[in-house]
Amino acid sequence: MRGWTRTTWSTLFFRSCIQGESQGTIRAVNGLSLLNPIDATRLQKETQRIYEVCDGCRRCFNLCPSFNTLLDGIDSYEGDVAKLTQADHHRIVDECYYCKLCYNHCPYTPPHQYALDFPRLMIAWKKHLATTRGVSWRDRWLIKTDVLGTIGSALAPLINRLLGVRVLRLIGEAIAGVHRDRHVLNFSSETFARWWSRRGGAQVAEAGARKVALFGSCLVNYQASDVGKATVQVLEKNGVHVVMPEQRCCGMPSFDIGDTASIQQAAAANVASFLPWVERGYDIVVPTASCSLMWKREYPEVVGGEAVKKAAERTFDVCEYLMKLRRDGLLATDFQKSPGRVAYQIPCHLRDQNIGFKSKELMECAGAQVDVIEKCSGHDGAWSAKTEFFPLSMKIAEKAVRAIEQAPADFVASDCPLAGLQLDQAGASAHTGGKASLHPIQIVRDAYGLPSTGL
């Protein structure tokens, strides 16, 4: 990503180090390492074991499409898991969009003797199917967020207009398999990285103890740039010195096709860039839930090693970090106006971090009345853009919108800009007078009375 401060570390050297350190540290699905080719026989055996436990428990029924398909399928075969067909297995895997809700919902995850990890099983299957079934060019391109973002931002006015032309969307659906009705966040003509460079970098001196290396994410850089600006504004309002190391996509989209090698490469590049700052006393702060989850949970499990562990231990969601300041008595409380009532949808990837409701607590510090919506939005990046899954994704979103209807609000908020987009498309904005969903950090920025231009 151009425009970021460059590190002097060699990514290739760092990659060789962490791969050496990580031997034996990778969590596998009952012996199925995600870093090695998948053994089909072992995969089938582990799949049947997990499915049988799921059939006996059924706690995750109606949690996501995969479990509905799995459990309904088992019932159709009179409880015999072994009768599930290859087509059944493929549908279960394809309907998994890696929200990870089932992991925290499951009573049999490690250290339980059953050691269930359903999300990891799905990724093992995706990796296996990528080899045996192949990956379409559409699926490969939809996860190239930095490439698509660079093109989209360079041609932002044109691309944003073309995305609203119905006949072109119909052609795109026919050729590329991207659903005609999938709303897309507008591309920013000025990326977040260019904005950061234009403003001259940090506006707070490095002298204090509060120092942050900001991982903006490709979504913030190319599309939801105001979320990045609000993050910087609120951090600086609280006396935090902010730097922007060189960075690339966190790698989360690669889970869609089981491409663990690409995730390793992303982790190697990002940790190599951020680790020198961590060693200088900086915390890593991330405004988007999927990316903070990658840094905290996925990098240590998919890559491993002490360097990755050190970076993970110093990584915070932005609202988590600000509430840490409040706990230490350092959060600025001179808010200028109350946000009113907020219906706050907590993203699945934030729930998976087990940090509580930090965004809710922060908005309440600003004077908001917050109702928490613990329903999945069903977006998941590329998954909901695909023609075959878009209708299903909207059905999932409707559950969240029904909950929002029961919580009259002035604003809808979500820590994931894509979840906010999905909720608005499913009708959430109709309950706030047409106002688009916001990130909690934008609501806090406005409560401080800081300018929304970010300057």
PDB file of C-alpha atoms in Angstrom, residues 290-390:
ATOM      1  CA  SER A 290     -12.237  -8.510  11.232  1.00  0.00           C
ATOM      2  CA  CYS A 291      -8.739  -7.050  11.020  1.00  0.00           C
ATOM      3  CA  SER A 292      -8.262  -6.808  14.782  1.00  0.00           C
ATOM      4  CA  LEU A 293      -9.419 -10.440  15.008  1.00  0.00           C
ATOM      5  CA  MET A 294      -6.758 -11.422  12.478  1.00  0.00           C
ATOM      6  CA  TRP A 295      -4.025  -9.717  14.494  1.00  0.00           C
ATOM      7  CA  LYS A 296      -5.213 -11.062  17.853  1.00  0.00           C
ATOM      8  CA  ARG A 297      -6.362 -14.597  17.039  1.00  0.00           C
ATOM      9  CA  GLU A 298      -5.617 -15.742  13.506  1.00  0.00           C
ATOM     10  CA  TYR A 299      -2.004 -14.640  13.072  1.00  0.00           C
ATOM     11  CA  PRO A 300      -0.866 -16.472  16.230  1.00  0.00           C
ATOM     12  CA  GLU A 301      -2.744 -19.627  15.191  1.00  0.00           C
ATOM     13  CA  VAL A 302      -1.943 -19.677  11.481  1.00  0.00           C
ATOM     14  CA  VAL A 303       1.638 -18.410  11.772  1.00  0.00           C
ATOM     15  CA  GLY A 304       2.760 -18.643  15.388  1.00  0.00           C
ATOM     16  CA  GLY A 305       6.093 -17.595  16.870  1.00  0.00           C
ATOM     17  CA  GLU A 306       7.144 -15.158  19.579  1.00  0.00           C
ATOM     18  CA  ALA A 307       7.216 -12.132  17.282  1.00  0.00           C
ATOM     19  CA  VAL A 308       3.606 -12.664  16.214  1.00  0.00           C
ATOM     20  CA  LYS A 309       2.567 -13.356  19.791  1.00  0.00           C
ATOM     21  CA  LYS A 310       4.180 -10.110  20.961  1.00  0.00           C
ATOM     22  CA  ALA A 311       2.336  -8.106  18.301  1.00  0.00           C
ATOM     23  CA  ALA A 312      -0.970  -9.854  19.095  1.00  0.00           C
ATOM     24  CA  GLU A 313      -0.684  -9.083  22.796  1.00  0.00           C
ATOM     25  CA  ARG A 314      -0.349  -5.377  22.010  1.00  0.00           C
ATOM     26  CA  THR A 315      -3.261  -5.211  19.552  1.00  0.00           C
ATOM     27  CA  PHE A 316      -6.528  -3.462  20.466  1.00  0.00           C
ATOM     28  CA  ASP A 317      -9.808  -2.659  18.798  1.00  0.00           C
ATOM     29  CA  VAL A 318     -10.045   1.142  18.791  1.00  0.00           C
ATOM     30  CA  CYS A 319     -12.920   1.305  21.291  1.00  0.00           C
ATOM     31  CA  GLU A 320     -11.234  -1.298  23.458  1.00  0.00           C
ATOM     32  CA  TYR A 321      -8.136   0.912  23.520  1.00  0.00           C
ATOM     33  CA  LEU A 322     -10.098   4.041  24.415  1.00  0.00           C
ATOM     34  CA  MET A 323     -11.893   2.251  27.229  1.00  0.00           C
ATOM     35  CA  LYS A 324      -8.468   1.175  28.470  1.00  0.00           C
ATOM     36  CA  LEU A 325      -7.611   4.881  28.647  1.00  0.00           C
ATOM     37  CA  ARG A 326     -10.819   5.496  30.582  1.00  0.00           C
ATOM     38  CA  ARG A 327      -9.940   2.745  33.057  1.00  0.00           C
ATOM     39  CA  ASP A 328      -6.627   4.541  33.621  1.00  0.00           C
ATOM     40  CA  GLY A 329      -8.400   7.873  34.073  1.00  0.00           C
ATOM     41  CA  LEU A 330      -6.997   9.261  30.814  1.00  0.00           C
ATOM     42  CA  LEU A 331     -10.066   9.483  28.557  1.00  0.00           C
ATOM     43  CA  ALA A 332     -11.138  13.018  27.670  1.00  0.00           C
ATOM     44  CA  THR A 333     -14.727  13.518  28.844  1.00  0.00           C
ATOM     45  CA  ASP A 334     -15.436  17.017  27.515  1.00  0.00           C
ATOM     46  CA  PHE A 335     -18.135  15.837  25.105  1.00  0.00           C
ATOM     47  CA  GLN A 336     -20.070  18.660  23.467  1.00  0.00           C
ATOM     48  CA  LYS A 337     -23.344  16.912  22.610  1.00  0.00           C
ATOM     49  CA  SER A 338     -25.163  13.694  23.358  1.00  0.00           C
ATOM     50  CA  PRO A 339     -25.545  11.212  20.471  1.00  0.00           C
ATOM     51  CA  GLY A 340     -29.067  10.282  21.605  1.00  0.00           C
ATOM     52  CA  ARG A 341     -30.285   6.707  21.213  1.00  0.00           C
ATOM     53  CA  VAL A 342     -28.103   4.226  19.334  1.00  0.00           C
ATOM     54  CA  ALA A 343     -29.023   0.739  18.113  1.00  0.00           C
ATOM     55  CA  TYR A 344     -25.594  -0.887  18.179  1.00  0.00           C
ATOM     56  CA  GLN A 345     -25.014  -4.061  16.151  1.00  0.00           C
ATOM     57  CA  ILE A 346     -21.924  -5.806  17.484  1.00  0.00           C
ATOM     58  CA  PRO A 347     -20.093  -7.589  14.629  1.00  0.00           C
ATOM     59  CA  CYS A 348     -19.498 -11.319  14.909  1.00  0.00           C
ATOM     60  CA  HIS A 349     -15.728 -10.889  14.645  1.00  0.00           C
ATOM     61  CA  LEU A 350     -15.782  -8.493  17.579  1.00  0.00           C
ATOM     62  CA  ARG A 351     -17.859 -10.907  19.651  1.00  0.00           C
ATOM     63  CA  ASP A 352     -15.260 -13.583  18.910  1.00  0.00           C
ATOM     64  CA  GLN A 353     -12.602 -11.435  20.611  1.00  0.00           C
ATOM     65  CA  ASN A 354     -14.337 -11.796  24.003  1.00  0.00           C
ATOM     66  CA  ILE A 355     -13.610  -8.226  25.090  1.00  0.00           C
ATOM     67  CA  GLY A 356     -17.145  -7.345  26.155  1.00  0.00           C
ATOM     68  CA  PHE A 357     -19.098  -4.367  24.805  1.00  0.00           C
ATOM     69  CA  LYS A 358     -16.373  -1.725  24.671  1.00  0.00           C
ATOM     70  CA  SER A 359     -17.986   0.238  21.843  1.00  0.00           C
ATOM     71  CA  LYS A 360     -21.270   0.368  23.766  1.00  0.00           C
ATOM     72  CA  GLU A 361     -19.465   1.537  26.899  1.00  0.00           C
ATOM     73  CA  LEU A 362     -17.557   4.221  24.993  1.00  0.00           C
ATOM     74  CA  MET A 363     -20.705   5.603  23.364  1.00  0.00           C
ATOM     75  CA  GLU A 364     -22.361   5.642  26.782  1.00  0.00           C
ATOM     76  CA  CYS A 365     -19.422   7.669  28.086  1.00  0.00           C
ATOM     77  CA  ALA A 366     -20.328  10.179  25.378  1.00  0.00           C
ATOM     78  CA  GLY A 367     -23.909  10.296  26.685  1.00  0.00           C
ATOM     79  CA  ALA A 368     -25.604   7.847  24.306  1.00  0.00           C
ATOM     80  CA  GLN A 369     -28.390   5.458  25.253  1.00  0.00           C
ATOM     81  CA  VAL A 370     -27.325   2.217  23.620  1.00  0.00           C
ATOM     82  CA  ASP A 371     -29.325  -0.902  22.775  1.00  0.00           C
ATOM     83  CA  VAL A 372     -27.109  -3.822  21.779  1.00  0.00           C
ATOM     84  CA  ILE A 373     -28.178  -5.886  18.746  1.00  0.00           C
ATOM     85  CA  GLU A 374     -26.517  -9.306  18.996  1.00  0.00           C
ATOM     86  CA  LYS A 375     -27.517 -10.454  15.519  1.00  0.00           C
ATOM     87  CA  CYS A 376     -25.253 -11.221  12.574  1.00  0.00           C
ATOM     88  CA  SER A 377     -25.501  -8.866   9.592  1.00  0.00           C
ATOM     89  CA  GLY A 378     -24.746 -11.668   7.123  1.00  0.00           C
ATOM     90  CA  HIS A 379     -22.430  -9.599   4.927  1.00  0.00           C
ATOM     91  CA  ASP A 380     -18.968 -11.173   5.210  1.00  0.00           C
ATOM     92  CA  GLY A 381     -17.298  -9.276   2.388  1.00  0.00           C
ATOM     93  CA  ALA A 382     -17.198 -11.262  -0.827  1.00  0.00           C
ATOM     94  CA  TRP A 383     -19.596 -14.018   0.288  1.00  0.00           C
ATOM     95  CA  SER A 384     -22.726 -11.856   0.195  1.00  0.00           C
ATOM     96  CA  ALA A 385     -21.757 -10.329  -3.137  1.00  0.00           C
ATOM     97  CA  LYS A 386     -22.003 -13.672  -4.912  1.00  0.00           C
ATOM     98  CA  THR A 387     -25.191 -14.310  -6.863  1.00  0.00           C
ATOM     99  CA  GLU A 388     -25.848 -17.640  -5.164  1.00  0.00           C
ATOM    100  CA  PHE A 389     -25.525 -16.285  -1.597  1.00  0.00           C
ATOM    101  CA  PHE A 390     -26.859 -12.721  -1.749  1.00  0.00           C
TER     102      PHE A 390
END
